[in-house]
Tab-separated table of C-alpha atoms in Angstrom:
chain	number	residue	atom	x	y	z
U	1	MET	CA	-58.766	45.333	154.934
U	2	PHE	CA	-56.795	42.172	155.916
U	3	LYS	CA	-57.952	38.711	154.869
U	4	TYR	CA	-56.473	35.256	155.194
U	5	TYR	CA	-57.911	31.795	154.559
U	6	LEU	CA	-56.952	28.522	156.233
U	7	PRO	CA	-57.890	24.902	155.487
U	8	LEU	CA	-61.218	24.097	157.146
U	9	SER	CA	-60.394	20.482	157.960
U	10	TYR	CA	-57.680	21.114	160.516
U	11	PRO	CA	-57.690	20.388	164.304
U	12	TYR	CA	-57.056	24.027	165.335
U	13	GLU	CA	-58.281	23.389	168.868
U	14	ASP	CA	-55.267	21.081	169.443
U	15	LEU	CA	-52.745	23.781	168.584
U	16	SER	CA	-51.023	26.166	170.951
U	17	ASP	CA	-51.015	29.877	170.132
U	18	ILE	CA	-47.435	29.588	168.889
U	19	GLU	CA	-48.256	26.654	166.601
U	20	LEU	CA	-51.407	28.327	165.296
U	21	GLN	CA	-49.529	31.541	164.593
U	22	THR	CA	-46.904	29.586	162.639
U	23	LEU	CA	-49.684	27.952	160.595
U	24	VAL	CA	-51.368	31.291	159.892
U	25	GLU	CA	-48.080	32.757	158.678
U	26	ARG	CA	-47.829	30.010	156.076
U	27	PHE	CA	-51.075	31.187	154.497
U	28	PHE	CA	-50.829	34.901	155.243
U	29	GLN	CA	-47.630	36.701	154.310
U	30	PRO	CA	-46.399	38.325	157.543
U	31	SER	CA	-45.116	41.872	157.552
U	32	LYS	CA	-41.450	42.661	157.658
U	33	ALA	CA	-41.534	44.582	160.888
U	34	LEU	CA	-39.872	44.947	164.263
U	35	GLN	CA	-41.076	42.226	166.594
U	36	GLU	CA	-40.465	40.422	169.882
U	37	LEU	CA	-37.099	38.645	170.074
U	38	PRO	CA	-37.187	35.893	172.713
U	39	LEU	CA	-33.659	35.095	173.900
U	40	ILE	CA	-33.653	31.310	174.316
U	41	VAL	CA	-30.650	29.685	175.989
U	42	ILE	CA	-30.443	26.039	174.891
U	43	PRO	CA	-27.983	23.144	175.151
U	44	GLU	CA	-25.347	23.296	172.437
U	45	TYR	CA	-26.497	20.050	170.800
U	46	LEU	CA	-29.876	21.614	169.985
U	47	LEU	CA	-28.294	24.391	167.897
U	48	SER	CA	-27.734	22.002	164.997
U	49	LEU	CA	-31.452	21.226	164.678
U	50	SER	CA	-33.439	22.784	161.853
U	51	VAL	CA	-35.735	25.704	162.617
U	52	GLU	CA	-38.779	23.437	162.343
U	53	MET	CA	-37.319	20.862	164.740
U	54	LYS	CA	-36.349	23.576	167.209
U	55	GLN	CA	-39.910	24.890	167.188
U	56	GLN	CA	-41.241	21.418	168.040
U	57	HIS	CA	-38.739	20.568	170.789
U	58	PRO	CA	-40.545	20.562	174.187
U	59	PHE	CA	-37.752	22.429	175.996
U	60	ILE	CA	-37.672	25.224	173.394
U	61	LYS	CA	-41.466	25.436	173.119
U	62	GLN	CA	-41.705	25.907	176.867
U	63	ALA	CA	-38.950	28.549	176.917
U	64	ILE	CA	-40.579	30.569	174.126
U	65	GLN	CA	-43.979	30.299	175.779
U	66	GLU	CA	-42.573	31.645	179.063
U	67	TRP	CA	-40.937	34.562	177.264
U	68	LEU	CA	-44.157	35.382	175.411
U	69	GLU	CA	-46.184	35.238	178.618
U	70	TYR	CA	-43.914	37.903	180.052
U	71	ALA	CA	-44.289	39.922	176.841
U	72	ARG	CA	-48.076	39.553	177.020
U	73	LYS	CA	-48.092	40.997	180.542
U	74	ASP	CA	-46.172	43.980	179.178
U	75	ASP	CA	-48.808	44.259	176.434
U	76	GLU	CA	-51.520	44.377	179.092
U	77	CYS	CA	-49.707	47.181	180.930
U	78	LEU	CA	-49.627	49.151	177.670
U	79	ARG	CA	-53.284	48.264	176.885
U	80	ILE	CA	-52.285	46.430	173.729
U	81	GLU	CA	-54.790	43.738	172.753
U	82	ARG	CA	-53.816	41.002	170.286
U	83	ARG	CA	-53.992	37.244	170.180
U	84	TRP	CA	-50.544	36.704	168.693
U	85	ILE	CA	-47.267	38.425	169.471
U	86	PRO	CA	-45.051	38.273	166.351
U	87	HIS	CA	-41.679	36.931	167.370
U	88	THR	CA	-38.362	35.575	166.135
U	89	PRO	CA	-36.551	33.394	168.684
U	90	VAL	CA	-32.822	33.993	169.125
U	91	TYR	CA	-31.147	30.730	170.140
U	92	ILE	CA	-28.066	31.019	172.360
U	93	ALA	CA	-25.786	28.185	173.418
U	94	ASN	CA	-25.775	27.406	177.131
U	95	THR	CA	-22.044	28.099	177.571
U	96	SER	CA	-20.096	30.708	179.528
U	97	LYS	CA	-19.816	32.847	176.392
U	98	GLY	CA	-23.480	32.236	175.595
U	99	LYS	CA	-24.497	33.422	179.050
U	100	GLN	CA	-22.433	36.567	178.531
U	101	PHE	CA	-24.169	37.067	175.156
U	102	PHE	CA	-27.547	36.701	176.869
U	103	LYS	CA	-26.582	39.208	179.587
U	104	ILE	CA	-25.508	41.888	177.106
U	105	ALA	CA	-28.435	41.423	174.724
U	106	LYS	CA	-31.022	41.347	177.526
U	107	ALA	CA	-29.606	44.383	179.377
U	108	ILE	CA	-29.771	46.543	176.255
U	109	GLY	CA	-33.044	45.093	174.969
U	110	GLU	CA	-34.813	45.879	178.249
U	111	ILE	CA	-33.746	49.540	178.413
U	112	PRO	CA	-37.141	50.900	177.229
U	113	VAL	CA	-38.779	48.753	179.931
U	114	THR	CA	-36.363	49.480	182.777
U	115	ALA	CA	-36.261	53.214	181.971
U	116	SER	CA	-39.684	53.442	183.679
U	117	VAL	CA	-41.335	55.760	181.163
U	118	LEU	CA	-45.126	55.991	181.371
U	119	PRO	CA	-47.128	56.272	178.114
U	120	LYS	CA	-49.947	58.818	178.358
U	121	ASN	CA	-52.073	57.452	175.512
U	122	GLN	CA	-52.423	54.432	173.217
U	123	ASN	CA	-50.151	55.792	170.489
U	124	GLN	CA	-47.383	56.296	173.016
U	125	GLY	CA	-47.917	52.716	174.189
U	126	TYR	CA	-47.558	51.399	170.641
U	127	TRP	CA	-44.466	53.540	170.104
U	128	LEU	CA	-42.845	52.355	173.342
U	129	LYS	CA	-43.415	48.753	172.270
U	130	THR	CA	-41.941	49.507	168.830
U	131	LEU	CA	-38.865	51.050	170.445
U	132	ASN	CA	-38.598	48.053	172.762
U	133	TYR	CA	-38.423	45.775	169.723
U	134	PHE	CA	-35.715	47.934	168.115
U	135	TRP	CA	-33.663	47.893	171.319
U	136	GLN	CA	-34.011	44.113	171.571
U	137	ALA	CA	-32.549	43.829	168.071
U	138	ARG	CA	-29.889	46.392	168.990
U	139	GLY	CA	-28.826	44.257	171.940
U	140	VAL	CA	-28.591	41.100	169.836
U	141	VAL	CA	-26.510	42.659	167.042
U	142	LEU	CA	-24.146	44.277	169.562
U	143	ALA	CA	-23.668	41.031	171.510
U	144	GLN	CA	-23.024	39.188	168.259
U	145	GLN	CA	-20.449	41.784	167.213
U	146	MET	CA	-18.680	41.530	170.570
U	147	LEU	CA	-18.829	37.756	171.099
U	148	GLY	CA	-19.776	36.043	167.853
U	149	LEU	CA	-21.686	32.766	168.501
U	150	MET	CA	-23.892	33.170	165.427
U	151	GLU	CA	-23.980	34.492	161.890
U	152	ASP	CA	-24.344	38.237	161.502
U	153	PRO	CA	-28.107	38.599	162.059
U	154	LEU	CA	-28.295	41.590	159.692
U	155	GLU	CA	-26.659	40.002	156.652
U	156	LYS	CA	-28.166	37.631	154.117
U	157	GLY	CA	-28.990	34.368	155.849
U	158	GLY	CA	-28.983	36.012	159.282
U	159	ILE	CA	-31.958	35.633	161.605
U	160	PHE	CA	-33.190	39.208	160.980
U	161	SER	CA	-32.555	39.436	157.236
U	162	ASN	CA	-36.001	38.149	156.206
U	163	ARG	CA	-37.924	39.363	159.248
U	164	LEU	CA	-37.085	43.065	159.527
U	165	PRO	CA	-37.593	45.842	156.949
U	166	LEU	CA	-34.579	47.213	155.103
U	167	THR	CA	-34.740	50.527	156.958
U	168	SER	CA	-34.475	48.739	160.318
U	169	LEU	CA	-31.593	46.592	159.079
U	170	ASN	CA	-29.691	49.669	157.891
U	171	ASN	CA	-30.405	51.562	161.115
U	172	LEU	CA	-29.172	48.621	163.178
U	173	LYS	CA	-25.939	48.505	161.185
U	174	LEU	CA	-25.318	52.180	161.881
U	175	ILE	CA	-26.151	51.994	165.577
U	176	ARG	CA	-24.004	48.863	165.976
U	177	GLU	CA	-20.924	50.736	164.773
U	178	LEU	CA	-21.673	53.566	167.186
U	179	ASP	CA	-22.260	51.221	170.124
U	180	ILE	CA	-19.041	49.299	169.529
U	181	ALA	CA	-17.042	52.518	169.208
U	182	CYS	CA	-18.604	53.998	172.359
U	183	PHE	CA	-17.969	50.853	174.397
U	184	GLN	CA	-14.327	50.772	173.316
U	185	VAL	CA	-13.830	54.394	174.402
U	186	LEU	CA	-15.423	53.682	177.787
U	187	ALA	CA	-13.337	50.523	178.288
U	188	ARG	CA	-10.031	52.181	177.393
U	189	GLY	CA	-10.877	55.501	179.021
U	190	GLN	CA	-12.288	54.083	182.250
U	191	ARG	CA	-9.449	55.464	184.385
U	192	ILE	CA	-9.861	58.947	182.907
U	193	ILE	CA	-13.592	58.945	183.613
U	194	GLN	CA	-13.049	57.717	187.178
U	195	GLU	CA	-10.456	60.429	187.839
U	196	TRP	CA	-12.718	63.133	186.396
U	197	ALA	CA	-15.616	61.927	188.548
U	198	ALA	CA	-13.462	62.017	191.703
U	199	GLN	CA	-12.209	65.525	190.912
U	200	ASN	CA	-15.796	66.713	190.433
U	201	GLU	CA	-17.060	64.886	193.548
U	202	ILE	CA	-19.305	62.598	191.521
U	203	THR	CA	-19.778	59.018	192.682
U	204	TYR	CA	-18.616	56.431	190.150
U	205	PRO	CA	-20.879	53.417	190.897
U	206	PHE	CA	-19.823	51.104	188.058
U	207	SER	CA	-17.589	48.060	188.465
U	208	LYS	CA	-17.310	47.350	184.731
U	209	PRO	CA	-17.391	49.492	181.562
U	210	LEU	CA	-20.471	47.543	180.378
U	211	GLU	CA	-22.457	48.854	183.355
U	212	LEU	CA	-21.525	52.438	182.485
U	213	PHE	CA	-22.346	51.785	178.831
U	214	VAL	CA	-25.838	50.493	179.656
U	215	GLU	CA	-26.485	53.467	181.962
U	216	ILE	CA	-25.464	55.897	179.205
U	217	LEU	CA	-27.831	54.181	176.762
U	218	LYS	CA	-30.656	54.287	179.307
U	219	GLN	CA	-30.206	58.027	179.876
U	220	ASP	CA	-29.973	58.547	176.132
U	221	PHE	CA	-33.297	56.741	175.710
U	222	LEU	CA	-34.920	58.901	178.400
U	223	VAL	CA	-33.773	62.066	176.619
U	224	THR	CA	-35.327	60.982	173.319
U	225	TRP	CA	-38.566	60.043	175.086
U	226	GLN	CA	-38.716	63.402	176.867
U	227	LEU	CA	-38.140	65.312	173.635
U	228	GLY	CA	-40.660	63.165	171.746
U	229	PRO	CA	-43.769	61.610	173.305
U	230	CYS	CA	-43.469	63.676	176.495
U	231	ASN	CA	-43.673	66.925	174.546
U	232	ARG	CA	-47.001	68.329	175.785
U	233	SER	CA	-46.628	71.578	173.875
U	234	TRP	CA	-48.793	72.295	170.843
U	235	GLN	CA	-45.555	73.083	168.994
U	236	TRP	CA	-43.254	70.221	168.048
U	237	ILE	CA	-39.506	70.522	168.493
U	238	PRO	CA	-38.133	71.426	165.041
U	239	LYS	CA	-36.024	68.689	163.533
U	240	GLN	CA	-33.428	71.289	162.525
U	241	LYS	CA	-33.002	72.257	166.168
U	242	GLN	CA	-32.473	68.585	167.030
U	243	ARG	CA	-29.847	68.335	164.285
U	244	ASP	CA	-28.105	71.508	165.491
U	245	TYR	CA	-27.553	69.972	168.916
U	246	LEU	CA	-26.201	66.795	167.333
U	247	VAL	CA	-23.755	68.822	165.226
U	248	THR	CA	-22.654	70.649	168.378
U	249	ARG	CA	-21.997	67.326	170.110
U	250	ALA	CA	-19.841	66.242	167.156
U	251	TYR	CA	-17.918	69.550	167.287
U	252	LEU	CA	-17.211	69.111	170.995
U	253	LEU	CA	-15.870	65.622	170.401
U	254	ARG	CA	-13.679	66.806	167.550
U	255	GLU	CA	-12.397	69.676	169.667
U	256	GLY	CA	-11.581	67.276	172.482
U	257	ILE	CA	-9.584	64.972	170.201
U	258	TRP	CA	-7.585	67.435	168.135
U	259	GLN	CA	-7.585	70.586	170.258
U	260	GLU	CA	-9.261	72.427	167.427
U	261	SER	CA	-12.260	74.732	167.660
U	262	LEU	CA	-14.686	74.824	164.765
U	263	PHE	CA	-16.890	77.449	166.417
U	264	ASP	CA	-16.081	80.812	164.882
U	265	SER	CA	-19.204	82.918	165.168
U	266	ALA	CA	-20.678	84.309	168.384
U	267	TYR	CA	-23.803	82.248	167.721
U	268	ASP	CA	-21.790	79.024	167.467
U	269	CYS	CA	-19.863	79.816	170.647
U	270	LYS	CA	-23.125	80.471	172.488
U	271	ARG	CA	-24.564	77.199	171.233
U	272	LYS	CA	-21.420	75.387	172.372
U	273	GLN	CA	-21.641	76.903	175.853
U	274	GLU	CA	-25.314	76.019	176.136
U	275	TYR	CA	-24.598	72.426	175.182
U	276	LEU	CA	-21.693	72.174	177.628
U	277	GLU	CA	-24.050	73.339	180.376
U	278	TYR	CA	-26.581	70.741	179.253
U	279	LEU	CA	-23.951	67.976	179.445
U	280	GLN	CA	-23.139	68.950	183.021
U	281	GLY	CA	-26.729	68.160	183.997
U	282	ALA	CA	-27.191	65.132	181.721
U	283	GLY	CA	-25.831	62.490	184.085
U	284	TRP	CA	-23.421	59.917	182.737
U	285	ASN	CA	-24.677	60.539	179.220
U	286	GLY	CA	-22.813	63.846	179.482
U	287	TYR	CA	-20.176	63.128	182.123
U	288	TRP	CA	-18.101	60.785	179.982
U	289	ILE	CA	-17.835	63.366	177.204
U	290	LEU	CA	-16.843	66.071	179.680
U	291	ALA	CA	-14.246	63.707	181.124
U	292	MET	CA	-12.736	63.083	177.686
U	293	ARG	CA	-12.632	66.812	176.882
U	294	SER	CA	-11.191	67.747	180.272
U	295	GLN	CA	-8.347	65.254	179.990
U	296	MET	CA	-7.458	66.224	176.445
U	297	GLN	CA	-7.460	69.918	177.257
U	298	ARG	CA	-5.212	69.469	180.278
U	299	THR	CA	-2.590	67.166	178.804
U	300	GLY	CA	-1.886	65.216	175.644
U	301	LYS	CA	-0.759	62.232	177.701
U	302	TYR	CA	-3.661	60.028	176.683
U	303	ASN	CA	-4.071	61.267	173.123
U	304	LYS	CA	-2.101	58.473	171.459
U	305	HIS	CA	-3.831	55.921	173.655
U	306	LEU	CA	-7.404	57.054	173.019
U	307	GLU	CA	-7.350	59.093	169.828
U	308	PRO	CA	-8.065	56.195	167.414
U	309	TYR	CA	-11.060	55.099	169.477
U	310	LEU	CA	-12.437	58.616	169.925
U	311	GLU	CA	-12.019	59.206	166.217
U	312	ALA	CA	-13.871	55.951	165.449
U	313	TYR	CA	-16.669	57.039	167.780
U	314	LEU	CA	-16.852	60.486	166.195
U	315	ASN	CA	-17.046	59.030	162.683
U	316	ALA	CA	-19.728	56.533	163.736
U	317	PHE	CA	-21.675	59.283	165.488
U	318	ILE	CA	-21.633	61.506	162.403
U	319	GLU	CA	-22.801	58.601	160.235
U	320	SER	CA	-25.639	57.656	162.588
U	321	LYS	CA	-26.697	61.030	164.049
U	322	GLU	CA	-29.906	61.106	162.010
U	323	LEU	CA	-31.108	58.133	164.090
U	324	PHE	CA	-31.287	60.496	167.076
U	325	VAL	CA	-33.800	62.709	165.260
U	326	ASP	CA	-37.234	61.365	166.126
U	327	GLU	CA	-39.097	59.626	163.301
U	328	PHE	CA	-42.256	61.476	164.322
U	329	ASP	CA	-43.041	65.077	165.162
U	330	TRP	CA	-44.630	64.943	168.615
U	331	ARG	CA	-46.968	67.598	169.918
U	332	SER	CA	-49.529	67.421	172.692
U	333	GLY	CA	-48.336	63.858	173.246
U	334	GLN	CA	-49.437	62.650	169.786
U	335	PRO	CA	-47.302	61.631	166.763
U	336	TYR	CA	-47.300	63.458	163.444
U	337	LYS	CA	-45.452	62.728	160.229
U	338	LYS	CA	-45.194	64.286	156.796
U	339	ARG	CA	-47.091	62.466	154.079
U	340	VAL	CA	-45.516	61.376	150.825
U	341	ASN	CA	-47.851	62.019	147.871
U	342	GLY	CA	-46.197	60.471	144.857
U	343	GLN	CA	-42.755	62.084	144.843
U	344	GLN	CA	-43.876	65.090	146.889
U	345	ILE	CA	-43.557	65.395	150.657
U	346	THR	CA	-46.197	67.579	152.241
U	347	ASN	CA	-44.972	70.607	154.194
U	348	SER	CA	-47.241	70.086	157.176
U	349	PRO	CA	-47.059	66.783	159.108
U	350	GLY	CA	-50.319	64.869	159.499
U	351	GLN	CA	-51.320	62.971	162.620
U	352	VAL	CA	-50.625	59.238	162.613
U	353	GLN	CA	-51.896	56.426	164.778
U	354	GLY	CA	-50.769	52.923	165.611
U	355	ILE	CA	-52.877	49.898	164.721
U	356	ILE	CA	-52.539	46.155	165.246
U	357	ASP	CA	-52.885	44.032	162.103
U	358	PRO	CA	-54.398	40.484	162.143
U	359	LEU	CA	-51.051	38.838	162.943
U	360	GLY	CA	-50.306	41.225	165.792
U	361	TYR	CA	-47.819	43.506	164.065
U	362	ILE	CA	-47.793	47.187	165.019
U	363	GLN	CA	-48.409	49.367	161.960
U	364	TRP	CA	-48.627	53.163	161.604
U	365	CYS	CA	-51.019	55.028	159.334
U	366	TRP	CA	-52.238	58.581	158.847
U	367	THR	CA	-55.579	59.426	160.408
């Protein structure tokens, strides 16, 4: 299965887990896969050190070890057993802007943890951890886009370029554009949302647009978890049905911006009404869209102010909507996926399971 060979004459007992993992990776090509991203705040003067020197600095070694100990406790809660936790440290300058970077990246990266979902089996535990890694990367790329402080982590030479698979890099680029566009709408439309909430007797508990943004992302995560791993039915939710709802969401946004209706048939109108009713019960994940539509329908006063940002969000949503269709087909709480045999994709999905490879990476294979 997996094999790696190390020099026999080496004082392994003197190495920490982090140092031993680094040594193993030199002899065993690690996978390009989503992994733990410790956010390490360091004095500015340490940023100029090489990667190797950073890894040996006592302050940084201690900070990474503390982060990994927390991650290991999360592993234990999910019943994940492995000696090494693959990781790529993200170094952040200890400045006011660096602290803001840390706050944004950490708040978004922890959403799968703070959402308080409970895996029902080992595969769900592996999948939750995989999603956690993606959200950590999502938080870093968004913070970088908003504040700078480092090279683009997704481009050549960036910290993720040689550590994550191409599919993850592309997905992160798409979701970054959507996140930026959404945040800009919330920031510039904050007054509209507050007024809509007051008119509908809904408490607006957020002091800053970032707080609302994080809450929307958290609710969005909960929806995808409920539709995926929490599906206890023997029948999976058809991907076409998932796409239909996403198209409806795009239509509602377009209608709100340009006062145009693209729903002509009785079926489309029914689908629109059903989705509007869903948004009313979807918490802030739906409220902000209803607020935008309500304002646009009542008056064109804010159109010139918000239209470019709503249009940017709509375009980003259309480009990235496939990311909201679950990678797996979930039924009875277990993941399934269509096999690829040569150039042919099988019609019926086969069950898959998560495994841990020798370096601690989470991999998925058909049973």
